[in-house]
Coordinates of C-alpha atoms in Angstrom, one line a residue:
X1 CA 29.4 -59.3 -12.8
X2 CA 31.0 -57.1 -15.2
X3 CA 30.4 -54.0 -16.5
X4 CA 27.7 -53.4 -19.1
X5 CA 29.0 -52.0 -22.7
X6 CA 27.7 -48.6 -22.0
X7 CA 29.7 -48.2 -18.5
X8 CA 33.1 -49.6 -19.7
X9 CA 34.8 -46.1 -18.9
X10 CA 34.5 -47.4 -14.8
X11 CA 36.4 -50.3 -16.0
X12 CA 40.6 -49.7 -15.6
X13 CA 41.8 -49.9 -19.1
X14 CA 38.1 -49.7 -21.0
X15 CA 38.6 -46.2 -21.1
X16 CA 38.0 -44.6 -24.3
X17 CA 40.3 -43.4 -26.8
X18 CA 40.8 -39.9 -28.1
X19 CA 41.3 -40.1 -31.9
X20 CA 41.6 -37.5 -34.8
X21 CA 38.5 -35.5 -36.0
X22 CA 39.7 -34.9 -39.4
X23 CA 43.0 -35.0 -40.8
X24 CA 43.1 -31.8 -41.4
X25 CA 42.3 -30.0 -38.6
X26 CA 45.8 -30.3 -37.4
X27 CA 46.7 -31.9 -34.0
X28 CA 44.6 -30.1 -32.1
X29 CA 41.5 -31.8 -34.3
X30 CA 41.1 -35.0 -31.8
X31 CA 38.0 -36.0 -30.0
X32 CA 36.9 -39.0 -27.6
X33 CA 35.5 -42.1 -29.3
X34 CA 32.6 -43.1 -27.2
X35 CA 32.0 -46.5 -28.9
X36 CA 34.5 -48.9 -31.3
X37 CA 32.6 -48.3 -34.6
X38 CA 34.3 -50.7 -37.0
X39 CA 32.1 -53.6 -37.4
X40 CA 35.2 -56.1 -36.2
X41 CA 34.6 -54.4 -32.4
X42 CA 30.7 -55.2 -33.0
X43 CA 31.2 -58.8 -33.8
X44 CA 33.9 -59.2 -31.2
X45 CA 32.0 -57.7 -28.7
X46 CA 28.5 -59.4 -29.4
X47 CA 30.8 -63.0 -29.4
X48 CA 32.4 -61.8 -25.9
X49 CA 28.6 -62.1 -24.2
X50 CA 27.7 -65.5 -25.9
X51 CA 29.5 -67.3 -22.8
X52 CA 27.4 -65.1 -20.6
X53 CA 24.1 -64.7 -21.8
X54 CA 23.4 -67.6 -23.7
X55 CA 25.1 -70.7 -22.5
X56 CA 23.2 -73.1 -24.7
X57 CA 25.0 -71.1 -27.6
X58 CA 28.2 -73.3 -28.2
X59 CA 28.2 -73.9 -31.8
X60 CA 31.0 -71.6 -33.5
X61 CA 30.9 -72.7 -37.0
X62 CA 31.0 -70.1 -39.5
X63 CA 27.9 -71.4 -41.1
X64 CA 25.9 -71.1 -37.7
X65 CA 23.0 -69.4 -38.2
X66 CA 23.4 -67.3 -35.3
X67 CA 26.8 -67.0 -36.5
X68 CA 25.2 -65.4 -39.4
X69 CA 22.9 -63.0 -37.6
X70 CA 26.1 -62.1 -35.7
X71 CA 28.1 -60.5 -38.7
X72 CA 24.5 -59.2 -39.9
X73 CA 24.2 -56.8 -36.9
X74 CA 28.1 -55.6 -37.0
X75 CA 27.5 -54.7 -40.3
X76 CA 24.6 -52.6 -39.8
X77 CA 25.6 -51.1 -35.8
X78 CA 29.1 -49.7 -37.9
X79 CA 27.4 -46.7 -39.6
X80 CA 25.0 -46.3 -36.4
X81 CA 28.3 -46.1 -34.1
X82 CA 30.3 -43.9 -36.5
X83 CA 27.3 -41.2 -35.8
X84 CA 27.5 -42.0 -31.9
X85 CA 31.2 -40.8 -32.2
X86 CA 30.3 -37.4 -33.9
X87 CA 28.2 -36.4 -31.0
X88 CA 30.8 -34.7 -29.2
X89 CA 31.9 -32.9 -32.5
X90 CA 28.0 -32.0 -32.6
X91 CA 28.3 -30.6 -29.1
X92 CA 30.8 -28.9 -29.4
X93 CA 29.5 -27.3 -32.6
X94 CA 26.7 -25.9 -30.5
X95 CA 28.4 -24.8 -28.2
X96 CA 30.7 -23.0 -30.5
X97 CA 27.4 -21.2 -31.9
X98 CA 26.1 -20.6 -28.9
X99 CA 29.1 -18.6 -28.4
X100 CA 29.2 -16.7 -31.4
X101 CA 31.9 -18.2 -33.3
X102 CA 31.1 -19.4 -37.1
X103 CA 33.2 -20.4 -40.0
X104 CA 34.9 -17.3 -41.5
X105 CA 32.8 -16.2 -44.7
X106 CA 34.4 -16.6 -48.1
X107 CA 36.4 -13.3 -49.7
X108 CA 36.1 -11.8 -53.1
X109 CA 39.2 -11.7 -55.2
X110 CA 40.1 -8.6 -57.0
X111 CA 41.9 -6.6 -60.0
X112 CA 42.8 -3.9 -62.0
X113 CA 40.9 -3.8 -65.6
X114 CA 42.6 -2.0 -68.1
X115 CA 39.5 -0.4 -71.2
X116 CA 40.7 0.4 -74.4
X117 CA 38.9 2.9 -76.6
X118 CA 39.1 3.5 -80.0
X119 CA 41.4 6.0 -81.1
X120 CA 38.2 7.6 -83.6
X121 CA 36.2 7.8 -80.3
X122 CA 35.2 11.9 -80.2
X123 CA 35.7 11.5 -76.6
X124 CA 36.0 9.8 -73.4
X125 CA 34.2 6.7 -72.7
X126 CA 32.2 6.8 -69.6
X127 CA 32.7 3.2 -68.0
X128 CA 30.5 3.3 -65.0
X129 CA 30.8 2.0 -61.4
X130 CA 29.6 -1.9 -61.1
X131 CA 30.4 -2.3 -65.2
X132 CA 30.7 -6.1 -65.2
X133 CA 33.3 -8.0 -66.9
X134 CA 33.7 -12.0 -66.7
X135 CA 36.3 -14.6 -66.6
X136 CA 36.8 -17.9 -66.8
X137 CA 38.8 -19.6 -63.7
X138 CA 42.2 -21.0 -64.3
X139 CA 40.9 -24.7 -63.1
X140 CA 37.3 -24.3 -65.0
X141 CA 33.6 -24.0 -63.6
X142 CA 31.2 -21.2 -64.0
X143 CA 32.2 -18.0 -65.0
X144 CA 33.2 -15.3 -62.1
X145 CA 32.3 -11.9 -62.8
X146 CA 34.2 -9.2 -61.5
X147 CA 32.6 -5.2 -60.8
X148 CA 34.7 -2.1 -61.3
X149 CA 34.5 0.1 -57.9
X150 CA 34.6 3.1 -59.5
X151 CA 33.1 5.4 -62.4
X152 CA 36.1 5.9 -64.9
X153 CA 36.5 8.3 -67.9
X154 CA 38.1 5.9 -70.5
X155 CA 40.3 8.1 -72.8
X156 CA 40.8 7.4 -76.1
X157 CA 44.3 7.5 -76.1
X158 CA 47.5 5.6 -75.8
X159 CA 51.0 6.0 -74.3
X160 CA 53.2 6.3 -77.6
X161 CA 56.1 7.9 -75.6
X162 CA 57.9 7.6 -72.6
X163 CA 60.6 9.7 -71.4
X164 CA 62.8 10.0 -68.0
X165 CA 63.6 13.9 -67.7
X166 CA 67.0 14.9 -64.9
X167 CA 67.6 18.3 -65.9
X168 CA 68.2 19.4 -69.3
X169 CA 68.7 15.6 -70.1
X170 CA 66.2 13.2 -71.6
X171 CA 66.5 9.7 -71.9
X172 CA 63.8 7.8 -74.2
X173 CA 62.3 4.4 -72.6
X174 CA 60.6 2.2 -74.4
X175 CA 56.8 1.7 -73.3
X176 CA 56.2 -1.6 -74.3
X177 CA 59.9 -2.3 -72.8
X178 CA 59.4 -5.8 -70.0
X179 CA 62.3 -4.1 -67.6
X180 CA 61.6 -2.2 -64.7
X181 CA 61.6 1.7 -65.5
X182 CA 62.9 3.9 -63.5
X183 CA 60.6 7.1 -63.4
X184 CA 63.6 9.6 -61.5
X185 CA 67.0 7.4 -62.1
X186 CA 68.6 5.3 -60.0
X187 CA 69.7 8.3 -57.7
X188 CA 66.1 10.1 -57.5
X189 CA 66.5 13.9 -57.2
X190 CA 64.1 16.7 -56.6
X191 CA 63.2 18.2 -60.2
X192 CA 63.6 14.7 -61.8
X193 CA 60.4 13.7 -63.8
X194 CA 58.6 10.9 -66.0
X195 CA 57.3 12.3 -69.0
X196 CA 54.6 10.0 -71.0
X197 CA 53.0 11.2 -74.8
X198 CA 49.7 10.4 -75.0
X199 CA 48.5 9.9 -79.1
X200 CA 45.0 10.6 -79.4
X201 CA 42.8 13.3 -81.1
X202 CA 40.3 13.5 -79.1
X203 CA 41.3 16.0 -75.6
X204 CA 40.9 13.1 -72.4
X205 CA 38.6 14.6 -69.8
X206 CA 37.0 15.3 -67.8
X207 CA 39.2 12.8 -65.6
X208 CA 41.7 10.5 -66.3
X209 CA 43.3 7.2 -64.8
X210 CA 46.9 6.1 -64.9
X211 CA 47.8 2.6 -63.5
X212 CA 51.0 1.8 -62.3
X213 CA 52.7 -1.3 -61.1
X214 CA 54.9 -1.0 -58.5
X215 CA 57.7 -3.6 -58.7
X216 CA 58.3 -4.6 -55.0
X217 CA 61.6 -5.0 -53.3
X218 CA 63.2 -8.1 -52.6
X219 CA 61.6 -10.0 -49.2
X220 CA 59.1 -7.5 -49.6
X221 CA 55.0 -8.6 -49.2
X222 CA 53.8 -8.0 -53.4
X223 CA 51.0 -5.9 -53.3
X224 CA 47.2 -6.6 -53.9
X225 CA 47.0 -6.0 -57.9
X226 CA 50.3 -8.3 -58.0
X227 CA 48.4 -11.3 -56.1
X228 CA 49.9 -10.5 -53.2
X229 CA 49.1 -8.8 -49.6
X230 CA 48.4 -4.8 -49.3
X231 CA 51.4 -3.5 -47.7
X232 CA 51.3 -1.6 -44.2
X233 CA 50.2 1.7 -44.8
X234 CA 53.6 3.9 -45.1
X235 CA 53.6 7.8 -45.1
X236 CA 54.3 8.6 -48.3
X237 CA 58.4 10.0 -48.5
X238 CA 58.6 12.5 -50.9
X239 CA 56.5 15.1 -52.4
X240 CA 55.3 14.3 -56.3
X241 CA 53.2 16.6 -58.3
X242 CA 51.1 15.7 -61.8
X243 CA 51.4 18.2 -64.6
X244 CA 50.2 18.5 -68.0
X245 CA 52.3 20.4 -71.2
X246 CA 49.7 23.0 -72.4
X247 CA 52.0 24.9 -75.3
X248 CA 55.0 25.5 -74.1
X249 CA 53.8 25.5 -70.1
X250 CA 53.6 22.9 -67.8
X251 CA 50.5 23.0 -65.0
X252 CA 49.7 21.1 -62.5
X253 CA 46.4 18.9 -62.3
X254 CA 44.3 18.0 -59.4
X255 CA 44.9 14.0 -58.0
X256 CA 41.3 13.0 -57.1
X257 CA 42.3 9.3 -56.3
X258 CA 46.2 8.0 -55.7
X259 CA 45.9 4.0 -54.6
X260 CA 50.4 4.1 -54.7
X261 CA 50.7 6.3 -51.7
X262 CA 53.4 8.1 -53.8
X263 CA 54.9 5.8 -56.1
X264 CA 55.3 3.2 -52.6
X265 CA 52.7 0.3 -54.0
X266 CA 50.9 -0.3 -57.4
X267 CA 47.6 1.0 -57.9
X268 CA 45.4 4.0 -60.2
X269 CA 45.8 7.5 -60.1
X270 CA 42.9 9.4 -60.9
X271 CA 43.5 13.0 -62.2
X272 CA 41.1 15.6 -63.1
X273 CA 42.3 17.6 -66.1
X274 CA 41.2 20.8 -67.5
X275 CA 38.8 21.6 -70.5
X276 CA 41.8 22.4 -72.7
X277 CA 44.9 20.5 -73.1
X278 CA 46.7 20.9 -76.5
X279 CA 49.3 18.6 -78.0
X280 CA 52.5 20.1 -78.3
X281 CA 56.4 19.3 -77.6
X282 CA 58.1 20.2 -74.6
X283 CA 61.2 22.1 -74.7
X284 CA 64.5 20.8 -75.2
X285 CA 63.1 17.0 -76.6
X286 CA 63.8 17.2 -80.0
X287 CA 62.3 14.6 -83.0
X288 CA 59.2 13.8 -81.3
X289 CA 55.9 14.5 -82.7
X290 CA 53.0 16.9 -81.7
X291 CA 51.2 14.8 -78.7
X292 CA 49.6 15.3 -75.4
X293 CA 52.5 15.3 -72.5
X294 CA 51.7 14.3 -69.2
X295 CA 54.5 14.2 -66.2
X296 CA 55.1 13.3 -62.6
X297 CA 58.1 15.2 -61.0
X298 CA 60.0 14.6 -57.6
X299 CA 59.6 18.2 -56.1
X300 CA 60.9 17.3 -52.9
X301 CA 61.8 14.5 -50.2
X302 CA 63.7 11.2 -51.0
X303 CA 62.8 7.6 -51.3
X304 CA 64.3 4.6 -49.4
X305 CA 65.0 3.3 -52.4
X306 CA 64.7 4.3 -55.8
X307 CA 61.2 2.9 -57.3
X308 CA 60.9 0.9 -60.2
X309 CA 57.6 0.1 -62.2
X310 CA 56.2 -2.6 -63.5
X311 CA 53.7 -1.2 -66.3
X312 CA 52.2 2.4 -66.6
X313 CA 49.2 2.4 -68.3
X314 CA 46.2 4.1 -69.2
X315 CA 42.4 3.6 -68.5
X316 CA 42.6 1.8 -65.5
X317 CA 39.8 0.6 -62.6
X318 CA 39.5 -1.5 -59.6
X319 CA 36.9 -4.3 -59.9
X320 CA 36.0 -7.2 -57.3
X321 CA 34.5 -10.7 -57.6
X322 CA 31.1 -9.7 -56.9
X323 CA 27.6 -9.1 -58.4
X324 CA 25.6 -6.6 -57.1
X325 CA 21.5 -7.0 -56.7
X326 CA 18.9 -4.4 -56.2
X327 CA 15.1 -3.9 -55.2
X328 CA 14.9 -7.7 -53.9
X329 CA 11.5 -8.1 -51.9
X330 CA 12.6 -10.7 -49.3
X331 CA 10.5 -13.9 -49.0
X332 CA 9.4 -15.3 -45.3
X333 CA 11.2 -17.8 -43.8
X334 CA 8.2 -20.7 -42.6
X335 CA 7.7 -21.4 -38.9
X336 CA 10.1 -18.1 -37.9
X337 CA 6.5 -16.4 -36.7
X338 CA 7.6 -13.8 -39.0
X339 CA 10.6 -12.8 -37.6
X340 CA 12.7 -14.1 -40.6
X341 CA 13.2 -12.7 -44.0
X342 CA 15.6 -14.7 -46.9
X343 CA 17.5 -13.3 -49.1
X344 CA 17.6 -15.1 -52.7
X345 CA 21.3 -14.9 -53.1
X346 CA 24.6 -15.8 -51.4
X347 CA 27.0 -15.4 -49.7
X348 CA 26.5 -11.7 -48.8
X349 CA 29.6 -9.6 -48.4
X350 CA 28.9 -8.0 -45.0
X351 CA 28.1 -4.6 -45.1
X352 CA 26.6 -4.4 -48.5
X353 CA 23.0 -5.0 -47.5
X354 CA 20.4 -1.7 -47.8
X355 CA 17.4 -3.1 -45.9
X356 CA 13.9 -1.1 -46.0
X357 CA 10.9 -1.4 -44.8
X358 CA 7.7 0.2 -46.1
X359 CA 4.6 0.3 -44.2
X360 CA 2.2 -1.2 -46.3
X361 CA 3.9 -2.9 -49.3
X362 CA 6.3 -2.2 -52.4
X363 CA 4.4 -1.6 -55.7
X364 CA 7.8 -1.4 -58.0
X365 CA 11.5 -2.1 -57.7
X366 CA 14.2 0.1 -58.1
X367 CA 15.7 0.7 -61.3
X368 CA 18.5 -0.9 -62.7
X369 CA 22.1 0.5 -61.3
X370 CA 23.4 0.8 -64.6
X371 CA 20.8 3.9 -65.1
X372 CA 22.7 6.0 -62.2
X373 CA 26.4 4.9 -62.6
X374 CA 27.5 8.1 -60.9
X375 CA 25.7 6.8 -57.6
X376 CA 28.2 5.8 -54.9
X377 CA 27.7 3.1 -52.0
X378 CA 27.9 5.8 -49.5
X379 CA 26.0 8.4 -51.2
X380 CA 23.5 5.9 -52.0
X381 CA 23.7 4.3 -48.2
X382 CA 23.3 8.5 -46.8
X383 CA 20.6 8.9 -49.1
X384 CA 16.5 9.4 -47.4
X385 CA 14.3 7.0 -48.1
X386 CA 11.1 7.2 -49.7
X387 CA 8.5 8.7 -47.6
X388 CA 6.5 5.8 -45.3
X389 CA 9.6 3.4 -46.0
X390 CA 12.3 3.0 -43.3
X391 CA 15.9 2.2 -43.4
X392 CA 16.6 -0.3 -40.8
X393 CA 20.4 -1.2 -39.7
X394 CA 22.7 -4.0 -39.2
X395 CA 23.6 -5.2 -35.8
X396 CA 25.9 -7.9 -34.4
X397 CA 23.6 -9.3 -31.6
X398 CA 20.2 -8.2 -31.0
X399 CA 20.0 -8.4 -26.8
X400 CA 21.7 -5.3 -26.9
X401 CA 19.3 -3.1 -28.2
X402 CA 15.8 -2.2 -27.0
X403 CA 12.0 -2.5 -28.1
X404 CA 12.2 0.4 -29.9
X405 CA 15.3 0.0 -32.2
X406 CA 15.0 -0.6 -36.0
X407 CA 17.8 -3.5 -36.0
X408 CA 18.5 -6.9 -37.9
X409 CA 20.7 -9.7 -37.5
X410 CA 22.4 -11.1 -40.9
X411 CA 23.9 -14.5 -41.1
X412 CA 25.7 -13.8 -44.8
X413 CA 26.4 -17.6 -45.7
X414 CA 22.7 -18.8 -45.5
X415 CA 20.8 -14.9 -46.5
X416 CA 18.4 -15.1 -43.3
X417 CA 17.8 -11.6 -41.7
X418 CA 16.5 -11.8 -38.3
X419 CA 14.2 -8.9 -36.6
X420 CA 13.4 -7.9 -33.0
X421 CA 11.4 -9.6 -30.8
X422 CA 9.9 -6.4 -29.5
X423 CA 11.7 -6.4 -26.5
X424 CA 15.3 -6.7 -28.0
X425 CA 15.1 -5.1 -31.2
X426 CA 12.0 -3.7 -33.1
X427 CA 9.7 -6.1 -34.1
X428 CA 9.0 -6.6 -37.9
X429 CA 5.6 -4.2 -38.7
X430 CA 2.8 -6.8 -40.4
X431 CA 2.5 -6.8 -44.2
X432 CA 3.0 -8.4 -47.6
X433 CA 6.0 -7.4 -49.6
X434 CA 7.1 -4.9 -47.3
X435 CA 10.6 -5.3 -46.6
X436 CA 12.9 -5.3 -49.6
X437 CA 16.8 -4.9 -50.2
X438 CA 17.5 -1.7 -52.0
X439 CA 20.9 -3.2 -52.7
X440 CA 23.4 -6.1 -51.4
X441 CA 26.4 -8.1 -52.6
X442 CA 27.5 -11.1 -53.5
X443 CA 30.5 -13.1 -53.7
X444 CA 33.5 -14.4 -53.0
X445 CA 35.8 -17.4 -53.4
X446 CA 38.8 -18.7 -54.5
X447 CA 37.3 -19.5 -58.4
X448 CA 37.8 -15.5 -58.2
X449 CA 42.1 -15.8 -58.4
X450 CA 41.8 -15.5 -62.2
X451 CA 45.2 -15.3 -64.3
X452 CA 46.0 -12.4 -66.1
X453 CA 44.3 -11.6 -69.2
X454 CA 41.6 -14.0 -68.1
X455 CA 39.0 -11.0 -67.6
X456 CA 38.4 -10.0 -71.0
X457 CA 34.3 -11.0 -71.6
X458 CA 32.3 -7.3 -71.0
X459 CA 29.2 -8.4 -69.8
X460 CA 27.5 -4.6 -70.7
X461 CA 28.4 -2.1 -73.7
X462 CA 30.0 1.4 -73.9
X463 CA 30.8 3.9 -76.7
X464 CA 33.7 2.6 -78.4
X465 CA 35.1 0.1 -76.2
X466 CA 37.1 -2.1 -77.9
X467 CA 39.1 -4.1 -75.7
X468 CA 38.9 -5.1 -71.9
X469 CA 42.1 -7.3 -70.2
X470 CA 42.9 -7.6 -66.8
X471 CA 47.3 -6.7 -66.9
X472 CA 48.3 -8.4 -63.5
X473 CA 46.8 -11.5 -61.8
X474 CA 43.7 -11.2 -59.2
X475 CA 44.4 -11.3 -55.8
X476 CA 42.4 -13.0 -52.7
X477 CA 39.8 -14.6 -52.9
X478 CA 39.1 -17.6 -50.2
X479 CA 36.4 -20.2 -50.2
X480 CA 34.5 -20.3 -46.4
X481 CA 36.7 -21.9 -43.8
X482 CA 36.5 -25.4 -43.1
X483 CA 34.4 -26.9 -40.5
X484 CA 37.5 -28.5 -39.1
X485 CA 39.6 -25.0 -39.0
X486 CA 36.2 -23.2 -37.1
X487 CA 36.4 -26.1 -34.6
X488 CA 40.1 -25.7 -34.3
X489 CA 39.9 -21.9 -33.6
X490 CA 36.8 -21.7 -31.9
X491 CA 38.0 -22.3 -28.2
X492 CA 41.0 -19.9 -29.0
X493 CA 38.2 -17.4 -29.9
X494 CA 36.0 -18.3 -26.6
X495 CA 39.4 -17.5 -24.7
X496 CA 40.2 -14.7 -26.6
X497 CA 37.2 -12.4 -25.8
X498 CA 38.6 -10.4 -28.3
X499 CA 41.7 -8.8 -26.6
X500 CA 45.2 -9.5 -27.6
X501 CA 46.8 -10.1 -25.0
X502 CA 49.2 -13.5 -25.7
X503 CA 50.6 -13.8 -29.0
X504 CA 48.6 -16.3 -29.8
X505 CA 45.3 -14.1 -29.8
X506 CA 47.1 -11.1 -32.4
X507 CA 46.2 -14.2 -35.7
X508 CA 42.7 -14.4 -34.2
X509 CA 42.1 -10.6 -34.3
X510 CA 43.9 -10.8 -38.0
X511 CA 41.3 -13.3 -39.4
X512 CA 38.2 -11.3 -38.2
X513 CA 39.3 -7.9 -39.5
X514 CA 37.1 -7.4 -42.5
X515 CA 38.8 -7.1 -45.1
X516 CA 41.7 -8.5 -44.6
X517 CA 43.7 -10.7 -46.5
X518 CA 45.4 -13.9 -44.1
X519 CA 47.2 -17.0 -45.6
X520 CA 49.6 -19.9 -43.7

């Protein structure tokens, strides 16, 4: 008697075969095939048993009747038996869960926006932090709106002049110029300098930003605003100071922000300048006009080699692919015996989320972020709560905290936050409308890799603005990883345990640091 259908894997040579899960999960992406799906093995294997089950069945002319019924049930068992052969994909999916391991969330893109005010602006434009300007992707779809990171005092001014200063010696370069300038020469030397003459009649304060490109070396990874990878984080080589040309005197300014780590990758500078600053011209630079003179001198220290930039320019911020939401009142999630609050909006950036919880209920949402600009994400994170509301926080896995512990779980691709139990985590107080998010993000994507100039659509108003434009490319910006790549890595992450201790386990730990940036 042979073996039934379901017990050929007994029978020498009936074992079955291990073919590919997807094509592109690489070679690694195979599974067992438990059952021949294509409806060929169906009919084949239903005409095999004829001779044995029914030996009255003899007639095999294609317009048989049972012939018929025959090609009838291997056309419908085909789609049945393709879902028989997921099942150990489907296993191994749990399993994968069960462990911890999920597909990597999706990453915002970002760039540097460049604001232009007008030049009959009596003073600098306040462009607050989360200002929202949109673009259009490069392949279409919806619009993607990018958020500045930072408040910004946007002068109205522009660079007229440009100047490289070694010694006594000044040698004119032309702004608008495409080659690479060369702020101390080609031989930089302590008491070399980049001058730049601002037009303008209105004084720049109190702050102003300076964005330079950094034109990277050759084999060289480009930096973030070129759409590139950020750099390793150098110590900077040599010693550069900021001045402005008051009169006849040259005084240093206070740097509050310096993204280029020295002139070593591109980013904004951020300096604070004083109440006065008067235009005037500075000694030995004869036939320019009256303007505002700013200048960054080598005072010390030496440079690998000499750096060259891309673009300086003024008015310069930061901004991400993401939208930011505020004073959301989360909805229960049915049948979660109110352990489970949604969140309308995904996928959340982790980290972003501001979870509260009031004791009775919320009678108002917050107000609009655009009426406290100056508000950062840690001040506003440090910040007490209002009195009877508590700020609960953010936890990998709940079983490692106790009964009396105000912790969530988030799972940012479907918006779910999961409480305590009561016995591993605090569980959720009883009320309507009492849990709320004072503030979380969203986004990410690769619709977020814009071209340059494609940000140009302010989605708010400020005094004067008159232009917005994005100079270089975005940068990042991934979709969420592929089921077939999350099955792929998963047992590497299961074996892993999160040390690095082969060299195959240093990429694992590079594509869970938040925040990074990883491409093949």
């Amino acid at each position: 008697m042979s073996a039934p259908w379901w017990g050929r894997e007994a029978v020498p040579g009936k074992a079955g075969r291990m073919v590919p899960a997807d094509s592109s999960a690489g070679p690694a992406g195979i599974q067992p095939e438990l059952a021949p799906a294509s409806r060929a093995d169906v009919i084949a294997e239903v005409r095999a048993r004829i001779p044995r089950y029914t030996l009255e069945w003899t007639s095999q002319r294609v317009d048989d009747a049972g012939q018929a019924f025959v090609r009838l049930f291997g056309e419908q068992m085909e789609p049945v038996l393709e879902r028989v052969n997921r099942l150990p994909e489907k296993a191994l999916v749990e399993v994968l869960s069960a462990a911890g391991v999920s597909p990597l969330p999706p990453t915002p893109a970002s760039l540097l926006l460049r604001f232009e005010i007008a030049l009959e602006a009596p003073a600098s434009t306040l462009i607050p932090r989360g200002f929202q300007v949109s673009a259009r992707p490069a392949g279409g779809g919806d619009l993607v709106t990018f958020e500045t990171e930072r408040s910004i005092f946007a002068a109205p001014a522009r660079i007229v002049e440009m100047h490289r200063q070694q010694g006594n010696f000044f040698l004119g370069i032309d702004p608008a110029g495409e080659a690479s300038i060369l702020p101390f020469g080609d031989r930089p030397r302590p008491g070399n300098a980049l001058l730049l003459g601002l037009s303008g009649a209105a004084t720049p304060g109190p702050s102003l930003t300076v964005g330079i490109g950094v034109a990277a070396p050759a084999s060289a990874p480009p930096p973030v605003p070129a759409g590139g990878v950020f750099p390793l984080p150098l110590a900077a080589p040599s010693f550069l100071r900021w001045e402005i040309l008051d009169g006849t005197v040259f005084k240093p300014v206070e740097v509050a922000l310096d993204q280029t780590g020295g002139l070593i990758r591109s980013g904004v500078v951020e300096l604070r300048l004083p109440a006065r600053w008067r235009p005037s011209r500075p000694f030995g630079l004869d036939g320019t006009a009256e303007l505002r003179w700013l200048r960054l001198r080598l005072l010390s220290g030496r440079f690998d080699r000499p750096p060259a930039l891309s673009f300086v320019a003024l008015n310069l911020a930061a901004a991400t692919a993401v939208r930011t939401f505020r004073g959301e009142i989360l909805a229960p999630v049915a049948g979660s015996a109110g352990r489970q609050m949604r969140l309308g909006r995904t996928p959340i950036l982790p980290g972003s989320l501001i979870l509260e919880v009031a004791e009775g209920g919320f009678d108002e949402l917050v107000a609009d972020p655009q009426d406290n600009p100056e508000l950062n994400p840690e001040a506003e994170a440090a910040s007490p709560p209002p009195a009877g509301v508590s700020r609960w926080q953010s936890v990998d896995d709940l079983a490692l905290f106790g009964p009396d512990d105000p912790v969530y779980v988030l799972d940012p691709l479907t918006g779910i936050v999961t409480f305590g139990d009561g016995v591993h985590g605090a569980a959720l107080p009883p009320g309507v409308r009492h849990v709320r998010a004072l503030r979380y993000r969203v986004g990410g994507g690769a619709l977020g890799a814009v071209a340059a100039g494609a940000a140009n659509n302010p989605q708010g108003s400020a005094a004067f603005l008159t232009k917005v434009e994005n100079p270089l490319p975005a940068s990042g910006g991934t979709d969420l990883e592929a089921r077939p790549r999350t099955l792929r890595r998963g047992p590497e992450e299961i074996r892993a345990r999160d040390r690095a201790v082969t060299e195959a386990d240093y990429p694992l730990l590079a594509l869970r640091t938040r925040g990074a940036r990883v491409a093949r």
